[in-house]
Structures are given as C-alpha cells and as structure tokens.
Amino acid sequence: MKTITVISVFLIISSASYAGPLINEISAGGSSDWVEITLSPDTESCDISQFFVTMYYGTNEKISDSPVTLKNRDFAETPYDDRFAVIHFTPYPMEDETDLTGDTNNNGILDLYCVNYGLWNTDCVVSIDSDDLHNNGGILDFAAFSNRDGSVNGTIAGYINAASTAGEWELCSSSNIQECAVDIGKDGLNSYSTISRVRGADTNTFNDFKVTPYATPGRENIINADKGKRRLFRPESKRISHRLGSSNITIPLFLYETCSIKVRIFNSTGFTVYSSELKENLSPGYFSFSIQDNRLRGKTMTGLYTVQIEAAGKSSSSETSNVFLIIVGKR
C-alpha cells in the first residue's frame, strides 16, 4: 500500500507541475521577438519558471532560475496582470522579473528574458516544453505559423510532426504542412502585428490564433477593436490622478492605427505648463505617455489640469482629445 501511495502522489505532483500554461501571443516581426503565456481556464496557478519557451532551433534555456507564478485571475496588489508573463528572446542575459523581484521596470508587465536565437518570420513554431527537445513527449503547448510560400522548411516540418505525434498540434488534410499552420502572409508579420489566441477551447489547430495589428504584451488580447468613426486613438481614462514626487505622470492610450502623438498640459488659467515633442509613427495597440512632473513649467501646484492629446495619422487625418489630470500633494 505504501508503494502505491507514493506512486500515486508522485503522479499527482508530476501532473500538476506540467499542467496549465498556454501560448497566448507571439511577436516575430519586430526588432525583438517575444512570446506571452497564460494559463488554461481550469488551472488556478502554476510556477512556469522551469519550462522552456522555444522554437527548439539553436540554444535554449528555461524561463527563469527563480519561481514565476501565473494565476488564473488578476490581483489588485500586484502592478502587473498576474495572468500573463512575457518571455523575450535576447542575445545576452538580462535580469528576470519573478515572484521575488516583481515589476522592476514599472511597465506593468512581468518580463522574463531567455538567451535565444529568436523566431523566424517565415515558417516557425513556438512551444512550451519541459525541456528543449521536441521529440521526447514533453510538449505542454504548441503553435505553428507560416508564410505559406509553398516551400516548407524541413526542420520546422519535423517539429510540427513531433507536436502532432504528442497530440499538441493537429495536422490538416492538406499535403502541404504549411497549410496546417497560422497564415502570417507571404511577407510575414510586420513590426507591430502579433499572432494572438482567440477566446474559446484550445483545439491545437491554427484556428486557435489570428494575426492582429494590436500587440498587447501583458494584457488581454484584442482581436477586433471597435474604432468608431475614423478614430485614431482613445484615452484609456478620462481622469488621471498623480501624486507629486511619486512616479512619472502616465497617460495611457490605445492607438487604433499607426500615428504620431503630441501632448500639451494646461493649468486652470489656460497657461501651457508642458508641451511634448512629437512622438512619431507609434504602433497600434497600447501606449503610455510618461512625463516627469518636474518638467512642468513654473511651480507645480495641486489641482486640476487639462491634458490635450493630438494625433496625426499617416493618411493626413488628425484627432484631438482632452483628459483631466488631478495633481495631489506629497504624502
């Protein structure tokens, strides 16, 4: 009985330690490659640190040396969304953000760094695996994408077949295995597009993902954004609070298309206390405008300020929106 009990406990622990993580978003066309992972709906929490996020090619390493715990819901006490972690592929080691460190760069994202060659923007795969071997049954989740140019990369085809054998990717009826992968277009992903998981059950097929123009690392995916009538952007909040001497004034925006942004801040008498440089060709998706409060002209007083946000699109369209900034005194 003791032997059976020990074996049963071992199987339960093993199953729990390898359950739950899913690929949620992939960026392979920008200046750096990254993969966002989340948990399956039936997984309450999971330490992802010992897993590998990889396309297998080249050198690979586990996510982190320290625990990194994802949760199935967001907790208000953490400055990042506990449901997501973003793994960046880098040419040299960088400091991970873990359970111990938290969000050290204050960008609202749990960032982790793996020294890795990166992703291909043609035929490629991304896998969450228990190690860096594709054919030993350790795959936890898998995604394949392709430019579908009619000429499949043989190495990538081998990875896809291994995932199919492991039950983590379903082959389609086409004789060209590229047709069984997410279609990223003949030119591949552009600098701001990502492959994003859609809502619904994980079917282990290309139908689980769509290419979108909205990169949302560390946040819920946006598959379709309702932009209304010719909107370039929207403020994420119409009222922003800031305490003097704390972190920077942050103005969160969502950009519907590539545009350039300029910000002006006016005091209660209408005097311009801040005017930014033009930030050009910002990519669609979330963007936070950050301002040091000591850059406001004159003595910064507590009270209500008007923030004017001006946007210009590539097609000569423009748009202006105002939000209110409430500045309060130091603690």
JSON list of C-alpha atoms in Angstrom, two decimals, residues 193-293:
[
{"chain": "A", "resi": 193, "resn": "SER", "atom": "CA", "xyz": [1.39, 42.67, -35.71]},
{"chain": "A", "resi": 194, "resn": "THR", "atom": "CA", "xyz": [1.20, 39.64, -33.46]},
{"chain": "A", "resi": 195, "resn": "ILE", "atom": "CA", "xyz": [-0.31, 36.16, -33.51]},
{"chain": "A", "resi": 196, "resn": "SER", "atom": "CA", "xyz": [-2.97, 36.24, -30.79]},
{"chain": "A", "resi": 197, "resn": "ARG", "atom": "CA", "xyz": [-5.00, 33.46, -29.22]},
{"chain": "A", "resi": 198, "resn": "VAL", "atom": "CA", "xyz": [-8.75, 33.85, -29.68]},
{"chain": "A", "resi": 199, "resn": "ARG", "atom": "CA", "xyz": [-11.28, 33.07, -26.97]},
{"chain": "A", "resi": 200, "resn": "GLY", "atom": "CA", "xyz": [-12.60, 29.52, -26.76]},
{"chain": "A", "resi": 201, "resn": "ALA", "atom": "CA", "xyz": [-11.39, 25.99, -26.19]},
{"chain": "A", "resi": 202, "resn": "ASP", "atom": "CA", "xyz": [-7.85, 25.07, -27.20]},
{"chain": "A", "resi": 203, "resn": "THR", "atom": "CA", "xyz": [-8.22, 22.94, -30.34]},
{"chain": "A", "resi": 204, "resn": "ASN", "atom": "CA", "xyz": [-4.48, 22.58, -31.09]},
{"chain": "A", "resi": 205, "resn": "THR", "atom": "CA", "xyz": [-5.00, 23.99, -34.60]},
{"chain": "A", "resi": 206, "resn": "PHE", "atom": "CA", "xyz": [-4.35, 27.25, -36.44]},
{"chain": "A", "resi": 207, "resn": "ASN", "atom": "CA", "xyz": [-7.97, 28.18, -35.69]},
{"chain": "A", "resi": 208, "resn": "ASP", "atom": "CA", "xyz": [-6.89, 28.99, -32.11]},
{"chain": "A", "resi": 209, "resn": "PHE", "atom": "CA", "xyz": [-4.99, 32.07, -33.35]},
{"chain": "A", "resi": 210, "resn": "LYS", "atom": "CA", "xyz": [-5.41, 35.15, -35.52]},
{"chain": "A", "resi": 211, "resn": "VAL", "atom": "CA", "xyz": [-2.92, 37.71, -36.80]},
{"chain": "A", "resi": 212, "resn": "THR", "atom": "CA", "xyz": [-3.89, 41.11, -35.35]},
{"chain": "A", "resi": 213, "resn": "PRO", "atom": "CA", "xyz": [-2.48, 44.65, -35.64]},
{"chain": "A", "resi": 214, "resn": "TYR", "atom": "CA", "xyz": [-2.64, 45.16, -31.88]},
{"chain": "A", "resi": 215, "resn": "ALA", "atom": "CA", "xyz": [0.28, 43.97, -29.77]},
{"chain": "A", "resi": 216, "resn": "THR", "atom": "CA", "xyz": [-0.89, 43.57, -26.16]},
{"chain": "A", "resi": 217, "resn": "PRO", "atom": "CA", "xyz": [2.01, 42.13, -24.12]},
{"chain": "A", "resi": 218, "resn": "GLY", "atom": "CA", "xyz": [0.96, 41.55, -20.52]},
{"chain": "A", "resi": 219, "resn": "ARG", "atom": "CA", "xyz": [-2.71, 42.28, -21.26]},
{"chain": "A", "resi": 220, "resn": "GLU", "atom": "CA", "xyz": [-5.76, 40.56, -22.71]},
{"chain": "A", "resi": 221, "resn": "ASN", "atom": "CA", "xyz": [-5.61, 40.08, -26.47]},
{"chain": "A", "resi": 222, "resn": "ILE", "atom": "CA", "xyz": [-7.56, 42.38, -28.76]},
{"chain": "A", "resi": 223, "resn": "ILE", "atom": "CA", "xyz": [-8.71, 40.53, -31.86]},
{"chain": "A", "resi": 224, "resn": "ASN", "atom": "CA", "xyz": [-11.00, 43.22, -33.20]},
{"chain": "A", "resi": 225, "resn": "ALA", "atom": "CA", "xyz": [-11.08, 46.82, -31.93]},
{"chain": "A", "resi": 226, "resn": "ASP", "atom": "CA", "xyz": [-14.22, 48.90, -32.47]},
{"chain": "A", "resi": 227, "resn": "LYS", "atom": "CA", "xyz": [-12.66, 52.17, -33.56]},
{"chain": "A", "resi": 228, "resn": "GLY", "atom": "CA", "xyz": [-15.91, 54.03, -34.21]},
{"chain": "A", "resi": 229, "resn": "LYS", "atom": "CA", "xyz": [-15.98, 56.79, -36.78]},
{"chain": "A", "resi": 230, "resn": "ARG", "atom": "CA", "xyz": [-12.47, 57.44, -38.12]},
{"chain": "A", "resi": 231, "resn": "ARG", "atom": "CA", "xyz": [-10.82, 57.34, -34.70]},
{"chain": "A", "resi": 232, "resn": "LEU", "atom": "CA", "xyz": [-7.03, 57.28, -34.46]},
{"chain": "A", "resi": 233, "resn": "PHE", "atom": "CA", "xyz": [-6.81, 56.68, -30.72]},
{"chain": "A", "resi": 234, "resn": "ARG", "atom": "CA", "xyz": [-8.69, 56.69, -27.44]},
{"chain": "A", "resi": 235, "resn": "PRO", "atom": "CA", "xyz": [-7.59, 57.68, -23.93]},
{"chain": "A", "resi": 236, "resn": "GLU", "atom": "CA", "xyz": [-7.84, 54.71, -21.58]},
{"chain": "A", "resi": 237, "resn": "SER", "atom": "CA", "xyz": [-9.10, 57.04, -18.85]},
{"chain": "A", "resi": 238, "resn": "LYS", "atom": "CA", "xyz": [-10.69, 60.50, -18.93]},
{"chain": "A", "resi": 239, "resn": "ARG", "atom": "CA", "xyz": [-9.42, 61.32, -15.44]},
{"chain": "A", "resi": 240, "resn": "ILE", "atom": "CA", "xyz": [-5.85, 60.71, -14.23]},
{"chain": "A", "resi": 241, "resn": "SER", "atom": "CA", "xyz": [-4.52, 61.20, -10.70]},
{"chain": "A", "resi": 242, "resn": "HIS", "atom": "CA", "xyz": [-0.89, 61.91, -9.88]},
{"chain": "A", "resi": 243, "resn": "ARG", "atom": "CA", "xyz": [0.88, 62.47, -6.55]},
{"chain": "A", "resi": 244, "resn": "LEU", "atom": "CA", "xyz": [3.75, 64.96, -6.59]},
{"chain": "A", "resi": 245, "resn": "GLY", "atom": "CA", "xyz": [7.18, 63.42, -6.20]},
{"chain": "A", "resi": 246, "resn": "SER", "atom": "CA", "xyz": [6.00, 59.89, -6.97]},
{"chain": "A", "resi": 247, "resn": "SER", "atom": "CA", "xyz": [6.43, 58.08, -10.27]},
{"chain": "A", "resi": 248, "resn": "ASN", "atom": "CA", "xyz": [6.00, 59.83, -13.61]},
{"chain": "A", "resi": 249, "resn": "ILE", "atom": "CA", "xyz": [2.67, 61.19, -14.82]},
{"chain": "A", "resi": 250, "resn": "THR", "atom": "CA", "xyz": [1.32, 58.42, -17.03]},
{"chain": "A", "resi": 251, "resn": "ILE", "atom": "CA", "xyz": [-1.31, 58.99, -19.73]},
{"chain": "A", "resi": 252, "resn": "PRO", "atom": "CA", "xyz": [-2.48, 55.59, -21.06]},
{"chain": "A", "resi": 253, "resn": "LEU", "atom": "CA", "xyz": [-3.74, 55.49, -24.64]},
{"chain": "A", "resi": 254, "resn": "PHE", "atom": "CA", "xyz": [-4.94, 52.90, -27.13]},
{"chain": "A", "resi": 255, "resn": "LEU", "atom": "CA", "xyz": [-3.91, 53.54, -30.76]},
{"chain": "A", "resi": 256, "resn": "TYR", "atom": "CA", "xyz": [-6.13, 52.13, -33.50]},
{"chain": "A", "resi": 257, "resn": "GLU", "atom": "CA", "xyz": [-3.56, 52.67, -36.22]},
{"chain": "A", "resi": 258, "resn": "THR", "atom": "CA", "xyz": [-0.02, 53.94, -36.71]},
{"chain": "A", "resi": 259, "resn": "CYS", "atom": "CA", "xyz": [0.08, 57.61, -35.75]},
{"chain": "A", "resi": 260, "resn": "SER", "atom": "CA", "xyz": [2.15, 60.38, -34.21]},
{"chain": "A", "resi": 261, "resn": "ILE", "atom": "CA", "xyz": [1.24, 61.85, -30.81]},
{"chain": "A", "resi": 262, "resn": "LYS", "atom": "CA", "xyz": [1.86, 65.20, -29.11]},
{"chain": "A", "resi": 263, "resn": "VAL", "atom": "CA", "xyz": [0.72, 66.12, -25.58]},
{"chain": "A", "resi": 264, "resn": "ARG", "atom": "CA", "xyz": [0.12, 69.54, -24.02]},
{"chain": "A", "resi": 265, "resn": "ILE", "atom": "CA", "xyz": [-0.84, 70.25, -20.40]},
{"chain": "A", "resi": 266, "resn": "PHE", "atom": "CA", "xyz": [-2.67, 73.45, -19.32]},
{"chain": "A", "resi": 267, "resn": "ASN", "atom": "CA", "xyz": [-3.25, 74.78, -15.82]},
{"chain": "A", "resi": 268, "resn": "SER", "atom": "CA", "xyz": [-6.57, 76.16, -14.57]},
{"chain": "A", "resi": 269, "resn": "THR", "atom": "CA", "xyz": [-5.86, 79.60, -16.10]},
{"chain": "A", "resi": 270, "resn": "GLY", "atom": "CA", "xyz": [-5.15, 78.12, -19.53]},
{"chain": "A", "resi": 271, "resn": "PHE", "atom": "CA", "xyz": [-1.38, 78.60, -19.37]},
{"chain": "A", "resi": 272, "resn": "THR", "atom": "CA", "xyz": [0.67, 75.89, -21.11]},
{"chain": "A", "resi": 273, "resn": "VAL", "atom": "CA", "xyz": [2.80, 74.19, -18.46]},
{"chain": "A", "resi": 274, "resn": "TYR", "atom": "CA", "xyz": [4.04, 71.33, -20.66]},
{"chain": "A", "resi": 275, "resn": "SER", "atom": "CA", "xyz": [4.39, 70.66, -24.37]},
{"chain": "A", "resi": 276, "resn": "SER", "atom": "CA", "xyz": [5.94, 67.42, -25.55]},
{"chain": "A", "resi": 277, "resn": "GLU", "atom": "CA", "xyz": [7.98, 66.62, -28.59]},
{"chain": "A", "resi": 278, "resn": "LEU", "atom": "CA", "xyz": [6.12, 64.78, -31.33]},
{"chain": "A", "resi": 279, "resn": "LYS", "atom": "CA", "xyz": [6.38, 61.02, -30.86]},
{"chain": "A", "resi": 280, "resn": "GLU", "atom": "CA", "xyz": [6.29, 59.74, -34.41]},
{"chain": "A", "resi": 281, "resn": "ASN", "atom": "CA", "xyz": [5.00, 56.55, -36.02]},
{"chain": "A", "resi": 282, "resn": "LEU", "atom": "CA", "xyz": [3.78, 54.84, -32.87]},
{"chain": "A", "resi": 283, "resn": "SER", "atom": "CA", "xyz": [2.49, 51.32, -33.49]},
{"chain": "A", "resi": 284, "resn": "PRO", "atom": "CA", "xyz": [-1.17, 50.34, -32.97]},
{"chain": "A", "resi": 285, "resn": "GLY", "atom": "CA", "xyz": [-2.06, 48.98, -29.55]},
{"chain": "A", "resi": 286, "resn": "TYR", "atom": "CA", "xyz": [-1.48, 50.22, -26.01]},
{"chain": "A", "resi": 287, "resn": "PHE", "atom": "CA", "xyz": [0.86, 53.16, -25.47]},
{"chain": "A", "resi": 288, "resn": "SER", "atom": "CA", "xyz": [1.57, 55.10, -22.27]},
{"chain": "A", "resi": 289, "resn": "PHE", "atom": "CA", "xyz": [2.80, 58.68, -22.48]},
{"chain": "A", "resi": 290, "resn": "SER", "atom": "CA", "xyz": [5.12, 59.27, -19.50]},
{"chain": "A", "resi": 291, "resn": "ILE", "atom": "CA", "xyz": [6.06, 62.72, -18.15]},
{"chain": "A", "resi": 292, "resn": "GLN", "atom": "CA", "xyz": [8.25, 63.68, -15.18]},
{"chain": "A", "resi": 293, "resn": "ASP", "atom": "CA", "xyz": [6.28, 66.16, -13.06]}
]
